[in-house]
Short mmCIF file of C-alpha atoms in Angstrom, two decimals:
data_model
loop_
_atom_site.label_atom_id
_atom_site.label_comp_id
_atom_site.label_asym_id
_atom_site.label_seq_id
_atom_site.Cartn_x
_atom_site.Cartn_y
_atom_site.Cartn_z
CA MET A 1 -84.92 -106.69 39.77
CA SER A 2 -84.92 -104.69 42.98
CA ILE A 3 -82.12 -105.15 45.51
CA LEU A 4 -84.40 -104.86 48.52
CA ALA A 5 -87.59 -106.39 47.15
CA GLU A 6 -86.55 -109.48 45.25
CA THR A 7 -90.10 -110.82 45.15
CA SER A 8 -93.58 -109.33 45.45
CA SER A 9 -94.00 -110.99 48.85
CA SER A 10 -90.79 -109.44 50.17
CA LEU A 11 -92.04 -106.03 49.00
CA GLU A 12 -95.28 -106.57 50.92
CA GLN A 13 -93.30 -107.59 54.00
CA ILE A 14 -91.21 -104.42 53.79
CA LYS A 15 -94.36 -102.31 53.55
CA LEU A 16 -95.79 -104.06 56.60
CA VAL A 17 -92.62 -103.34 58.59
CA LEU A 18 -92.80 -99.68 57.56
CA GLU A 19 -96.43 -99.25 58.62
CA LYS A 20 -95.55 -98.86 62.29
CA GLU A 21 -93.84 -95.69 63.42
CA LEU A 22 -90.17 -96.13 64.33
CA PRO A 23 -89.14 -95.17 67.87
CA MET A 24 -86.97 -92.05 68.14
CA TYR A 25 -85.34 -90.07 70.96
CA ARG A 26 -84.74 -93.18 73.02
CA GLU A 27 -82.03 -95.72 73.52
CA ALA A 28 -84.17 -98.80 72.95
CA PHE A 29 -83.06 -101.10 70.15
CA CYS A 30 -85.66 -101.55 67.40
CA ASP A 31 -85.53 -104.49 64.97
CA ARG A 32 -87.45 -102.50 62.33
CA THR A 33 -85.04 -99.58 62.54
CA CYS A 34 -82.16 -102.04 62.41
CA PHE A 35 -83.52 -103.63 59.23
CA ILE A 36 -84.03 -100.26 57.54
CA MET A 37 -80.51 -99.16 58.47
CA ALA A 38 -79.18 -102.40 56.96
CA CYS A 39 -81.09 -101.61 53.76
CA LEU A 40 -79.54 -98.15 53.61
CA SER A 41 -76.09 -99.54 54.38
CA GLU A 42 -76.43 -101.83 51.38
CA LEU A 43 -77.83 -99.19 49.03
CA VAL A 44 -75.01 -96.74 49.73
CA TYR A 45 -72.71 -99.16 47.86
CA LEU A 46 -74.45 -98.16 44.62
CA LYS A 47 -71.82 -96.10 42.81
CA PHE A 48 -73.34 -92.61 42.77
CA ASN A 49 -69.83 -91.11 42.65
CA LYS A 50 -68.07 -90.57 39.34
CA PRO A 51 -65.92 -93.52 38.20
CA ILE A 52 -62.15 -93.55 38.11
CA LEU A 53 -62.37 -94.31 34.40
CA ASP A 54 -64.89 -93.05 31.89
CA PRO A 55 -66.53 -96.10 30.28
CA ASN A 56 -66.79 -94.14 27.02
CA ASP A 57 -63.11 -93.16 26.92
CA LYS A 58 -62.20 -95.47 24.05
CA GLU A 59 -59.06 -93.48 23.31
CA LEU A 60 -57.61 -94.33 26.72
CA VAL A 61 -58.41 -98.02 26.26
CA LYS A 62 -56.78 -97.97 22.84
CA LYS A 63 -53.60 -96.32 24.15
CA VAL A 64 -53.22 -98.82 26.98
CA SER A 65 -54.06 -101.75 24.68
CA ASN A 66 -51.30 -100.74 22.28
CA LEU A 67 -48.79 -101.13 25.10
CA LEU A 68 -49.80 -104.75 25.63
CA VAL A 69 -49.02 -107.56 23.24
CA ASP A 70 -49.91 -110.58 25.36
CA GLU A 71 -53.57 -111.51 24.75
CA SER A 72 -54.02 -112.78 28.30
CA LYS A 73 -52.88 -109.40 29.63
CA LEU A 74 -55.29 -107.66 27.29
CA LEU A 75 -58.13 -109.79 28.61
CA ASN A 76 -57.20 -108.88 32.18
CA LEU A 77 -57.07 -105.22 31.19
CA TYR A 78 -60.59 -105.33 29.78
CA LYS A 79 -61.84 -107.05 32.93
CA LEU A 80 -60.20 -104.36 35.06
CA LEU A 81 -61.68 -101.57 32.95
CA GLU A 82 -65.11 -103.16 33.20
CA LEU A 83 -64.75 -103.32 36.97
CA LEU A 84 -63.59 -99.73 37.38
CA SER A 85 -65.96 -98.11 34.90
CA TYR A 86 -69.70 -97.61 35.30
CA ASN A 87 -72.41 -95.07 34.59
CA HIS A 88 -72.78 -93.18 37.86
CA GLU A 89 -75.94 -91.41 36.69
CA GLU A 90 -77.63 -94.77 36.13
CA GLU A 91 -76.43 -95.90 39.55
CA LYS A 92 -77.85 -92.74 41.11
CA GLU A 93 -81.22 -93.34 39.48
CA LYS A 94 -81.19 -96.91 40.75
CA LEU A 95 -80.43 -95.60 44.23
CA LYS A 96 -83.43 -93.26 44.06
CA LYS A 97 -85.75 -96.08 42.98
CA GLU A 98 -84.57 -98.38 45.76
CA LEU A 99 -84.95 -95.60 48.34
CA ASP A 100 -88.51 -95.04 47.13
CA ILE A 101 -89.35 -98.53 48.40
CA LEU A 102 -88.42 -97.34 51.89
CA ASP A 103 -90.06 -93.90 51.43
CA PHE A 104 -86.69 -92.14 51.58
CA GLN A 105 -85.40 -89.30 49.47
CA ILE A 106 -81.80 -88.30 48.79
CA ASP A 107 -80.85 -85.06 50.50
CA LYS A 108 -77.11 -84.95 49.98
CA LEU A 109 -74.33 -87.15 48.59
CA PHE A 110 -70.74 -86.90 49.81
CA ASN A 111 -67.65 -88.14 47.99
CA LYS A 112 -64.07 -87.19 48.70
CA GLU A 113 -60.89 -89.15 48.09
CA GLY A 114 -62.42 -92.55 48.72
CA THR A 115 -64.86 -91.68 51.49
CA GLN A 116 -68.52 -91.77 50.44
CA ALA A 117 -71.66 -91.07 52.43
CA MET A 118 -75.21 -89.88 51.94
CA ILE A 119 -77.89 -88.14 53.95
CA VAL A 120 -81.38 -89.39 53.18
CA SER A 121 -84.65 -88.61 54.89
CA THR A 122 -88.27 -89.49 55.46
CA SER A 123 -90.94 -87.26 56.95
CA LYS A 124 -89.92 -88.59 60.38
CA PHE A 125 -86.12 -88.63 60.48
CA TYR A 126 -82.79 -88.24 58.70
CA ALA A 127 -80.19 -90.96 58.15
CA LEU A 128 -76.49 -90.46 57.56
CA VAL A 129 -75.11 -93.54 55.80
CA PHE A 130 -71.43 -94.33 55.17
CA ARG A 131 -70.19 -96.65 52.43
CA GLY A 132 -67.95 -99.52 53.48
CA THR A 133 -64.77 -100.93 51.98
CA GLU A 134 -64.74 -101.45 48.22
CA ALA A 135 -62.30 -104.01 46.85
CA THR A 136 -61.44 -101.67 43.96
CA SER A 137 -60.75 -98.66 46.18
CA ILE A 138 -57.12 -98.24 47.18
CA ALA A 139 -58.14 -95.43 49.55
CA ASP A 140 -60.55 -97.74 51.40
CA ILE A 141 -57.96 -100.48 51.74
CA LYS A 142 -55.36 -98.00 53.02
CA SER A 143 -57.85 -96.73 55.61
CA ASP A 144 -58.48 -100.28 56.83
CA LEU A 145 -54.78 -101.10 57.09
CA LYS A 146 -53.78 -98.00 59.06
CA ALA A 147 -54.60 -99.78 62.31
CA LYS A 148 -52.03 -97.94 64.39
CA GLN A 149 -53.81 -95.88 67.03
CA THR A 150 -53.51 -92.13 67.26
CA LYS A 151 -54.57 -89.72 69.98
CA CYS A 152 -57.94 -88.09 69.49
CA GLU A 153 -58.62 -84.45 70.30
CA LEU A 154 -61.81 -85.55 72.07
CA GLY A 155 -59.92 -87.97 74.32
CA GLY A 156 -58.60 -91.50 74.05
CA LYS A 157 -57.04 -93.23 71.06
CA ILE A 158 -58.60 -94.04 67.70
CA HIS A 159 -57.76 -96.09 64.59
CA THR A 160 -55.65 -93.78 62.41
CA GLY A 161 -57.15 -94.87 59.09
CA PHE A 162 -60.76 -94.45 60.23
CA LYS A 163 -60.02 -91.04 61.72
CA GLU A 164 -58.39 -89.79 58.53
CA ALA A 165 -61.14 -91.21 56.29
CA PHE A 166 -63.87 -89.51 58.33
CA GLU A 167 -62.05 -86.18 58.46
CA LEU A 168 -62.12 -86.05 54.65
CA VAL A 169 -65.88 -85.43 54.75
CA GLN A 170 -66.40 -84.21 58.32
CA LYS A 171 -66.57 -80.49 57.59
CA GLU A 172 -68.85 -80.90 54.58
CA ILE A 173 -71.23 -83.13 56.54
CA GLN A 174 -71.20 -80.85 59.59
CA ASP A 175 -71.86 -77.77 57.44
CA TYR A 176 -74.77 -79.52 55.76
CA ILE A 177 -76.21 -80.56 59.12
CA ASP A 178 -75.90 -77.03 60.50
CA GLU A 179 -77.61 -75.49 57.50
CA ASN A 180 -80.27 -78.05 56.64
CA LEU A 181 -81.20 -80.46 59.44
CA LYS A 182 -84.03 -79.13 61.56
CA ASP A 183 -86.07 -80.70 64.36
CA LYS A 184 -86.05 -84.30 63.12
CA PRO A 185 -83.79 -86.95 64.71
CA LEU A 186 -80.72 -88.27 62.92
CA LEU A 187 -79.76 -91.94 62.68
CA ILE A 188 -76.21 -92.86 61.63
CA THR A 189 -75.29 -96.17 60.04
CA GLY A 190 -72.85 -98.09 57.87
CA HIS A 191 -71.35 -101.49 57.08
CA SER A 192 -67.73 -102.61 57.51
CA LEU A 193 -65.51 -99.52 57.09
CA GLY A 194 -68.79 -97.60 56.86
CA GLY A 195 -69.76 -98.89 60.30
CA ALA A 196 -66.46 -97.66 61.72
CA LEU A 197 -67.00 -94.24 60.13
CA ALA A 198 -70.56 -94.17 61.47
CA THR A 199 -69.20 -94.74 64.98
CA VAL A 200 -66.66 -91.93 64.57
CA ALA A 201 -69.39 -89.65 63.21
CA THR A 202 -71.69 -90.41 66.14
CA LYS A 203 -68.99 -89.20 68.52
CA SER A 204 -67.72 -86.29 66.43
CA LEU A 205 -70.70 -84.59 64.78
CA LYS A 206 -72.52 -81.79 66.55
CA TYR A 207 -76.28 -82.31 66.38
CA ASP A 208 -78.39 -82.59 69.51
CA LYS A 209 -80.89 -84.99 67.95
CA ILE A 210 -78.65 -87.94 67.08
CA ALA A 211 -81.03 -90.76 67.99
CA ALA A 212 -78.76 -93.80 67.56
CA CYS A 213 -76.03 -95.43 65.52
CA TYR A 214 -76.47 -98.86 63.91
CA THR A 215 -73.36 -100.60 62.57
CA PHE A 216 -73.09 -103.86 60.62
CA GLY A 217 -69.88 -105.89 60.51
CA SER A 218 -67.90 -103.03 61.97
CA PRO A 219 -64.29 -103.44 63.09
CA ARG A 220 -63.07 -102.02 66.39
CA VAL A 221 -62.56 -98.25 66.23
CA GLY A 222 -60.89 -96.99 69.40
CA ASP A 223 -60.08 -97.60 73.03
CA GLU A 224 -62.42 -97.43 76.01
CA ILE A 225 -61.51 -93.83 76.86
CA TRP A 226 -62.38 -92.75 73.32
CA MET A 227 -65.72 -94.54 73.51
CA LEU A 228 -66.71 -92.78 76.74
CA GLY A 229 -67.43 -89.63 74.76
CA ILE A 230 -70.14 -91.26 72.62
CA LYS A 231 -73.46 -89.94 73.90
CA ALA A 232 -75.92 -91.57 71.50
CA PRO A 233 -76.52 -95.33 71.74
CA VAL A 234 -74.49 -97.48 69.35
CA TYR A 235 -76.00 -100.81 68.30
CA ARG A 236 -73.35 -103.12 66.87
CA ILE A 237 -74.76 -105.94 64.74
CA VAL A 238 -72.50 -108.97 64.25
CA ASN A 239 -73.37 -111.72 61.81
CA SER A 240 -72.34 -115.28 62.63
CA ALA A 241 -68.69 -115.83 61.64
CA ASP A 242 -68.00 -112.32 60.31
CA PRO A 243 -64.22 -111.99 60.82
CA VAL A 244 -64.05 -108.21 60.36
CA THR A 245 -65.83 -107.70 63.69
CA MET A 246 -62.83 -109.29 65.43
CA LEU A 247 -60.36 -106.76 63.99
CA PRO A 248 -58.16 -105.00 64.92
CA PHE A 249 -57.32 -107.44 67.69
CA GLY A 250 -58.62 -106.56 71.13
CA THR A 251 -56.52 -105.89 74.20
CA GLU A 252 -56.39 -109.54 75.28
CA ALA A 253 -54.99 -110.74 71.94
CA VAL A 254 -52.39 -107.96 71.83
CA ASP A 255 -51.36 -108.75 75.41
CA ILE A 256 -50.74 -112.37 74.44
CA LEU A 257 -48.66 -111.33 71.41
CA THR A 258 -46.57 -108.86 73.40
CA PHE A 259 -45.93 -111.54 76.01
CA LEU A 260 -44.81 -114.10 73.41
CA PHE A 261 -42.57 -111.65 71.54
CA ARG A 262 -40.62 -110.97 74.72
CA PHE A 263 -39.09 -114.42 74.33
CA VAL A 264 -37.71 -113.59 70.86
CA PRO A 265 -33.98 -112.79 71.12
CA TYR A 266 -32.66 -109.30 70.31
CA ILE A 267 -35.77 -107.70 68.77
CA GLY A 268 -38.55 -109.25 70.84
CA GLU A 269 -38.64 -106.57 73.52
CA LYS A 270 -38.78 -103.75 70.95
CA ILE A 271 -41.61 -105.43 69.04
CA SER A 272 -43.53 -105.97 72.28
CA ARG A 273 -43.24 -102.30 73.25
CA TYR A 274 -44.27 -101.21 69.75
CA LEU A 275 -47.37 -103.43 69.75
CA GLU A 276 -48.33 -102.36 73.25
CA SER A 277 -48.01 -98.62 72.57
CA ASN A 278 -49.70 -98.59 69.15
CA PHE A 279 -52.26 -101.41 69.06
CA SER A 280 -53.24 -102.28 72.64
CA GLY A 281 -56.55 -101.04 73.97
CA TYR A 282 -58.90 -101.61 71.04
CA SER A 283 -62.41 -102.29 72.23
CA HIS A 284 -65.86 -102.48 70.68
CA ALA A 285 -68.30 -99.61 71.02
CA GLY A 286 -71.94 -99.98 71.90
CA TYR A 287 -74.44 -102.75 72.49
CA MET A 288 -73.95 -105.98 70.58
CA ARG A 289 -76.67 -107.90 68.76
CA TYR A 290 -75.70 -111.22 67.19
CA LEU A 291 -77.22 -112.83 64.09
CA THR A 292 -77.12 -116.60 64.37
CA ASN A 293 -75.72 -118.96 61.77
CA ILE A 294 -78.00 -120.45 59.10
CA GLU A 295 -77.64 -123.15 56.47
CA ASN A 296 -78.30 -123.08 52.74
CA GLY A 297 -79.59 -119.52 52.59
CA GLU A 298 -82.46 -120.17 55.01
CA PHE A 299 -82.52 -116.53 56.15
CA GLU A 300 -85.93 -116.91 57.76
CA LYS A 301 -84.35 -119.18 60.40
CA ALA A 302 -81.89 -116.57 61.63
CA GLU A 303 -82.29 -115.19 65.13
CA LEU A 304 -81.10 -111.95 66.66
CA VAL A 305 -79.71 -112.52 70.13
CA TYR A 306 -77.85 -110.48 72.71
CA SER A 307 -74.10 -110.46 73.11
CA VAL A 308 -72.37 -113.74 72.28
CA SER A 309 -68.96 -114.31 73.82
CA PHE A 310 -65.84 -114.92 71.78
CA LEU A 311 -65.48 -118.35 73.43
CA ARG A 312 -68.96 -119.34 72.30
CA ARG A 313 -68.09 -118.40 68.73
CA ILE A 314 -64.87 -120.44 68.89
CA ARG A 315 -66.85 -123.35 70.30
CA ALA A 316 -69.20 -123.11 67.34
CA TYR A 317 -66.23 -123.39 64.98
CA LEU A 318 -64.89 -126.45 66.79
CA LEU A 319 -68.26 -128.18 66.73
CA ARG A 320 -68.62 -127.30 63.05
CA LYS A 321 -71.80 -125.40 63.70
CA MET A 322 -70.25 -122.42 61.99
CA PRO A 323 -68.42 -123.65 58.86
CA PHE A 324 -65.24 -121.84 57.82
CA SER A 325 -66.56 -121.67 54.27
CA SER A 326 -69.19 -119.20 55.45
CA ILE A 327 -66.69 -116.71 56.88
CA PRO A 328 -66.29 -114.43 53.80
CA ALA A 329 -70.01 -114.50 53.02
CA ASP A 330 -70.94 -113.65 56.59
CA HIS A 331 -69.42 -110.19 56.17
CA ALA A 332 -71.63 -109.31 53.19
CA ILE A 333 -74.17 -106.59 53.95
CA SER A 334 -76.74 -108.41 51.80
CA VAL A 335 -76.60 -111.33 54.25
CA TYR A 336 -77.11 -108.98 57.20
CA ARG A 337 -80.04 -107.32 55.45
CA LYS A 338 -81.75 -110.57 54.40
CA LYS A 339 -81.58 -112.00 57.92
CA LEU A 340 -82.86 -108.78 59.48
CA HIS A 341 -85.65 -108.63 56.89
CA PHE A 342 -87.22 -111.82 58.23
CA ILE A 343 -86.55 -110.94 61.86
CA ALA A 344 -88.29 -107.57 61.51
CA PHE A 345 -91.16 -109.13 59.58
CA LYS A 346 -91.74 -112.01 62.02
CA ARG A 347 -91.68 -109.76 65.08
CA ASN A 348 -94.09 -107.24 63.60
CA GLN A 349 -96.72 -109.31 61.82
#
């Protein structure tokens, strides 16, 4: 079964969306481009990088098993090994087949110490796609948690973890761009942590034909001064109750916390100063587009609207129009992609 084309009708709908030429060299948002970037942001999760554990390394499994006597622990070990091991060549072939549906080819894969990305292309443009947070990747989780801001050489302050994660592959990506990308525009995209890295890349990479950046479920990356240096348009897609898009906390939330901590005896003032100097100032980059809530997997009923205020989202919670049970699912890139699939199809029939 294909990830992108689950049915023959969905495959036909994708082909219809692809028939029209995508707009490039302009700041206008395009629902078809957005859908394709969501597809790529989902496909980059396919594990083209080599696994931590070799699934065929039976000797390693035997050695570890001998250390465990408890059968329940052995069962957990086998589950962990199954989760961490996979055939990356098979995953790479699957990636190629899925990209064929979108008429893309793989140009270059990047993988270094937990940061993964790929450059793919069509006859019209290139796309740089960053992988998001993986639950089994300690490096990804560490990058997410390093929310303390650090000064950026290009001005302003940036999330320390995102900066460090991008710098792992920055030189390799820049070298590849310098040597191989010619004439065609470049789109940059990613989901979750990948969206944050895509934002950093849009600001940091040197290529005069960066057309736009599309992020899905991206957390905040830096302060307003840092964002001023982003020349290409950034389109930030937020799905319903996705909680990651509200992190790290914005300036208003940090201001409230620093105010409250000042009333804590002895250590309150120190905590307030620490929060203010290291976490205050986070703001979202780019132009927001909001995917509305749906019920029971009715993706065809989703709408893509302009910026929705935080208060409106809170109101939706209170009125139970946005159930708390949907919060984890709303961050999934597959949900973003399925909603955008129908939006792109309906608007371009």
